[in-house]
Amino acid sequence: METATRSRAWRAILVLCGLVLCGSAAELRAGTLLSPGAGLLVRKSAEPFGVFAFAISAGSLQQKWLLLKDKLDGDMVQLALCDGDRDNCASPAALKLLAIVDQARARDGRARLGETNRAINLAIRAANDGIDDVWSSPLATFARGAGDCEDYAIAKLAALRLAGVAAEDLRIVVVRDVRAGEEHAVVAARLDGRWLMLDNRRMAMVEDDAARSYQPLFALHRSAVMKYVDEPMQVSMMAVEAR
């Protein structure tokens, strides 16, 4: 029995090699979302909001992401071990997050993304970090049961990776909510070539071209620190039809 348990733990560690979400942060500035009404997003790149981005190597957001990196890697190790041996998992926070991962694994495609968004939105109480904005690891957030938008996004990123979503199809996007007049963070998940926004402010997911009140600022992708260099161009439907 002990040998079987040890074997499961080692398998979990091996699986982890493809799951760890280490990486630097992104500090990017993007253009304004025009056209408050119906519009078409003119895509210039495959990134969320159709905007070009390039890697950068400095900035306060990068430093914040790097500070989180070791904690995030450690959480992924613990989650993988607990995933392989639930009976001996000593972390209630890990078991709670893994229960959400189990529900996500039981679904495919959009349903998997939607279940992760809904379940984590319900599992975490919205709380502001105050003046000193602290980015928490997934297990710290679940242990506390509360967090701000970045904490929701980080937890969703970890859960989706554990549920089998490829890292290449996931981003954390920092945006400017022009209606609320504040910065916000969401997870962007690519499905069938389209980017869906997993947002702690709503249960239903929307595509990036429908999130017209969000001005994209930064994108965090694996180990890359990216900066948007162009405006997402909105063209009104009337202008398109007039051509």
C-alpha positions as CSV (number, residue, x, y, z in Angstrom):
1,M,0.0,0.0,0.0
2,E,2.8,2.4,0.9
3,T,4.6,1.5,-2.3
4,A,1.5,2.3,-4.3
5,T,1.1,5.7,-2.5
6,R,4.7,6.6,-3.2
7,S,4.3,5.6,-6.8
8,R,1.2,7.9,-7.2
9,A,3.2,10.7,-5.6
10,W,6.0,10.3,-8.1
11,R,3.6,10.2,-11.0
12,A,2.1,13.4,-9.7
13,I,5.6,15.1,-9.6
14,L,6.3,13.9,-13.2
15,V,3.0,15.3,-14.4
16,L,3.9,18.6,-12.7
17,C,6.7,19.1,-15.1
18,G,4.1,20.1,-17.7
19,L,2.0,22.2,-15.3
20,V,4.3,24.6,-13.4
21,L,3.3,28.2,-14.2
22,C,6.6,29.9,-13.6
23,G,7.2,33.1,-15.4
24,S,7.9,36.8,-15.3
25,A,5.2,39.4,-15.4
26,A,4.0,41.6,-18.2
27,E,3.9,45.3,-18.2
28,L,2.0,46.6,-21.1
29,R,0.1,49.5,-22.3
30,A,-2.6,49.1,-24.9
31,G,-4.9,51.4,-26.7
32,T,-8.4,52.5,-26.0
33,L,-11.4,50.4,-27.0
34,L,-13.4,52.6,-29.4
35,S,-17.0,52.3,-30.5
36,P,-19.3,51.8,-27.4
37,G,-21.9,50.2,-29.7
38,A,-21.7,47.2,-32.0
39,G,-18.4,46.8,-33.6
40,L,-15.8,44.5,-35.2
41,L,-12.4,44.0,-33.6
42,V,-9.8,44.3,-36.3
43,R,-7.2,41.8,-35.2
44,K,-3.6,42.5,-35.8
45,S,-2.2,39.6,-33.8
46,A,-3.3,36.3,-32.2
47,E,-3.2,37.8,-28.7
48,P,-6.3,38.7,-26.7
49,F,-7.9,41.9,-28.0
50,G,-6.1,41.3,-31.3
51,V,-3.2,43.5,-30.3
52,F,0.6,43.0,-30.9
53,A,2.7,42.4,-27.8
54,F,6.4,42.2,-27.3
55,A,8.5,40.8,-24.4
56,I,9.9,43.3,-21.9
57,S,12.4,42.8,-19.1
58,A,11.7,45.5,-16.5
59,G,8.9,47.2,-14.6
60,S,7.0,47.1,-11.4
61,L,4.5,44.6,-12.6
62,Q,7.3,42.2,-13.6
63,Q,8.9,42.5,-10.2
64,K,5.5,41.7,-8.6
65,W,5.1,38.6,-10.9
66,L,8.6,37.4,-10.1
67,L,7.9,37.7,-6.4
68,L,4.9,35.5,-6.9
69,K,6.7,33.0,-9.1
70,D,8.4,30.9,-6.4
71,K,5.2,30.7,-4.4
72,L,3.2,29.7,-7.5
73,D,5.7,27.0,-8.4
74,G,5.5,25.7,-4.8
75,D,1.7,25.6,-4.9
76,M,1.7,23.6,-8.1
77,V,4.1,21.1,-6.5
78,Q,1.8,20.7,-3.5
79,L,-1.3,20.5,-5.7
80,A,0.2,17.8,-7.9
81,L,1.2,15.8,-4.8
82,C,-2.3,16.2,-3.3
83,D,-3.9,15.3,-6.6
84,G,-1.9,12.0,-6.6
85,D,-2.7,11.1,-3.0
86,R,-5.8,12.9,-1.7
87,D,-6.0,10.8,1.5
88,N,-2.7,12.0,2.7
89,C,-3.1,15.6,1.6
90,A,-2.5,17.9,4.6
91,S,-3.8,21.1,2.9
92,P,-7.5,21.8,3.1
93,A,-7.0,24.7,0.7
94,A,-5.4,22.3,-1.9
95,L,-8.3,19.8,-1.5
96,K,-10.8,22.6,-2.0
97,L,-9.1,23.8,-5.2
98,L,-8.8,20.3,-6.5
99,A,-12.5,19.7,-6.0
100,I,-13.0,22.5,-8.5
101,V,-10.4,21.0,-10.8
102,D,-12.3,17.7,-10.7
103,Q,-15.5,19.4,-11.8
104,A,-13.7,21.1,-14.6
105,R,-12.0,17.9,-15.8
106,A,-15.4,16.3,-16.1
107,R,-16.3,18.9,-18.7
108,D,-14.9,19.8,-22.1
109,G,-14.3,23.0,-24.1
110,R,-16.4,26.0,-23.1
111,A,-18.1,24.1,-20.3
112,R,-14.7,23.4,-18.6
113,L,-13.8,27.1,-18.7
114,G,-17.2,28.2,-17.5
115,E,-17.2,25.8,-14.6
116,T,-13.8,27.0,-13.5
117,N,-14.8,30.6,-13.7
118,R,-18.1,30.1,-11.9
119,A,-16.7,27.8,-9.1
120,I,-13.8,30.1,-8.2
121,N,-15.9,33.2,-8.3
122,L,-18.2,31.5,-5.7
123,A,-15.3,30.0,-3.6
124,I,-13.5,33.4,-3.0
125,R,-14.9,36.5,-1.3
126,A,-14.0,39.7,-3.1
127,A,-11.6,41.7,-0.9
128,N,-9.4,44.7,-1.6
129,D,-5.7,44.4,-0.6
130,G,-5.6,48.2,0.1
131,I,-2.7,50.5,-0.7
132,D,-0.1,47.7,-0.8
133,D,-1.5,45.5,-3.5
134,V,-0.4,41.9,-2.7
135,W,-0.6,39.1,-5.3
136,S,-1.3,35.8,-3.5
137,S,-0.6,32.3,-4.6
138,P,-3.7,30.1,-5.2
139,L,-3.4,28.1,-2.0
140,A,-2.9,31.3,0.1
141,T,-6.1,32.7,-1.5
142,F,-8.1,29.6,-0.9
143,A,-6.8,29.3,2.7
144,R,-8.0,32.9,3.3
145,G,-11.1,32.5,1.3
146,A,-10.8,36.0,-0.1
147,G,-8.9,38.0,-2.6
148,D,-8.9,40.7,-5.2
149,C,-9.2,40.4,-9.0
150,E,-5.5,39.3,-9.4
151,D,-6.0,36.6,-6.9
152,Y,-9.0,35.2,-8.7
153,A,-7.1,35.3,-12.0
154,I,-4.1,33.5,-10.5
155,A,-6.2,30.8,-9.0
156,K,-8.1,30.3,-12.2
157,L,-4.9,30.0,-14.2
158,A,-3.6,27.3,-11.8
159,A,-6.9,25.4,-11.9
160,L,-7.2,25.5,-15.6
161,R,-3.6,24.1,-16.1
162,L,-4.4,21.3,-13.6
163,A,-7.6,20.6,-15.5
164,G,-5.7,20.1,-18.7
165,V,-5.9,23.5,-20.5
166,A,-2.6,24.2,-22.4
167,A,-0.5,27.0,-21.1
168,E,-0.3,28.4,-24.6
169,D,-4.0,29.0,-24.5
170,L,-4.0,31.0,-21.2
171,R,-3.1,34.6,-20.3
172,I,-3.7,36.9,-17.4
173,V,-4.7,40.2,-18.8
174,V,-4.5,43.4,-16.8
175,V,-7.0,45.9,-18.2
176,R,-8.3,49.4,-17.5
177,D,-12.1,49.3,-16.9
178,V,-13.0,52.6,-18.5
179,R,-16.5,52.5,-17.0
180,A,-15.4,51.9,-13.5
181,G,-12.2,54.0,-13.9
182,E,-9.9,51.4,-12.4
183,E,-7.5,48.6,-13.3
184,H,-8.7,45.1,-13.3
185,A,-7.4,41.6,-14.0
186,V,-9.0,38.7,-15.9
187,V,-8.0,35.3,-17.3
188,A,-8.1,35.0,-21.1
189,A,-8.6,31.5,-22.4
190,R,-8.3,30.6,-26.0
191,L,-10.9,28.1,-27.4
192,D,-11.3,27.4,-31.1
193,G,-9.3,30.4,-32.0
194,R,-11.3,32.8,-29.8
195,W,-10.4,34.4,-26.5
196,L,-12.9,34.1,-23.7
197,M,-12.7,36.3,-20.6
198,L,-12.9,34.6,-17.2
199,D,-13.9,37.5,-14.9
200,N,-14.6,37.6,-11.2
201,R,-17.2,40.3,-11.9
202,R,-19.4,38.1,-13.9
203,M,-20.4,34.4,-14.1
204,A,-20.9,34.4,-17.8
205,M,-17.9,34.5,-20.0
206,V,-17.6,36.9,-22.9
207,E,-15.3,37.0,-25.9
208,D,-12.6,39.7,-26.0
209,D,-14.3,41.7,-28.7
210,A,-17.4,42.0,-26.6
211,A,-15.5,43.4,-23.6
212,R,-15.7,46.9,-25.0
213,S,-15.3,48.7,-21.6
214,Y,-11.9,47.0,-21.1
215,Q,-8.7,48.7,-22.3
216,P,-6.0,46.0,-22.3
217,L,-2.9,47.1,-20.5
218,F,-0.7,44.1,-19.6
219,A,-0.5,40.4,-20.5
220,L,1.1,37.6,-18.4
221,H,2.0,34.5,-20.3
222,R,4.1,31.7,-18.8
223,S,7.6,33.1,-18.5
224,A,7.0,36.0,-20.8
225,V,6.6,39.7,-19.9
226,M,4.7,41.2,-22.7
227,K,3.7,44.7,-23.6
228,Y,1.0,45.7,-26.1
229,V,2.2,48.1,-28.6
230,D,-0.8,49.0,-30.6
231,E,-4.5,49.9,-30.2
232,P,-7.2,47.4,-30.7
233,M,-9.1,49.0,-33.6
234,Q,-12.9,49.0,-33.4
235,V,-14.8,49.6,-36.6
236,S,-18.5,50.3,-36.4
237,M,-20.8,47.9,-38.2
238,M,-22.3,50.8,-40.1
239,A,-18.9,51.8,-41.5
240,V,-18.3,48.2,-42.6
241,E,-21.7,47.9,-44.3
242,A,-21.2,51.2,-46.1
243,R,-18.2,49.9,-48.0
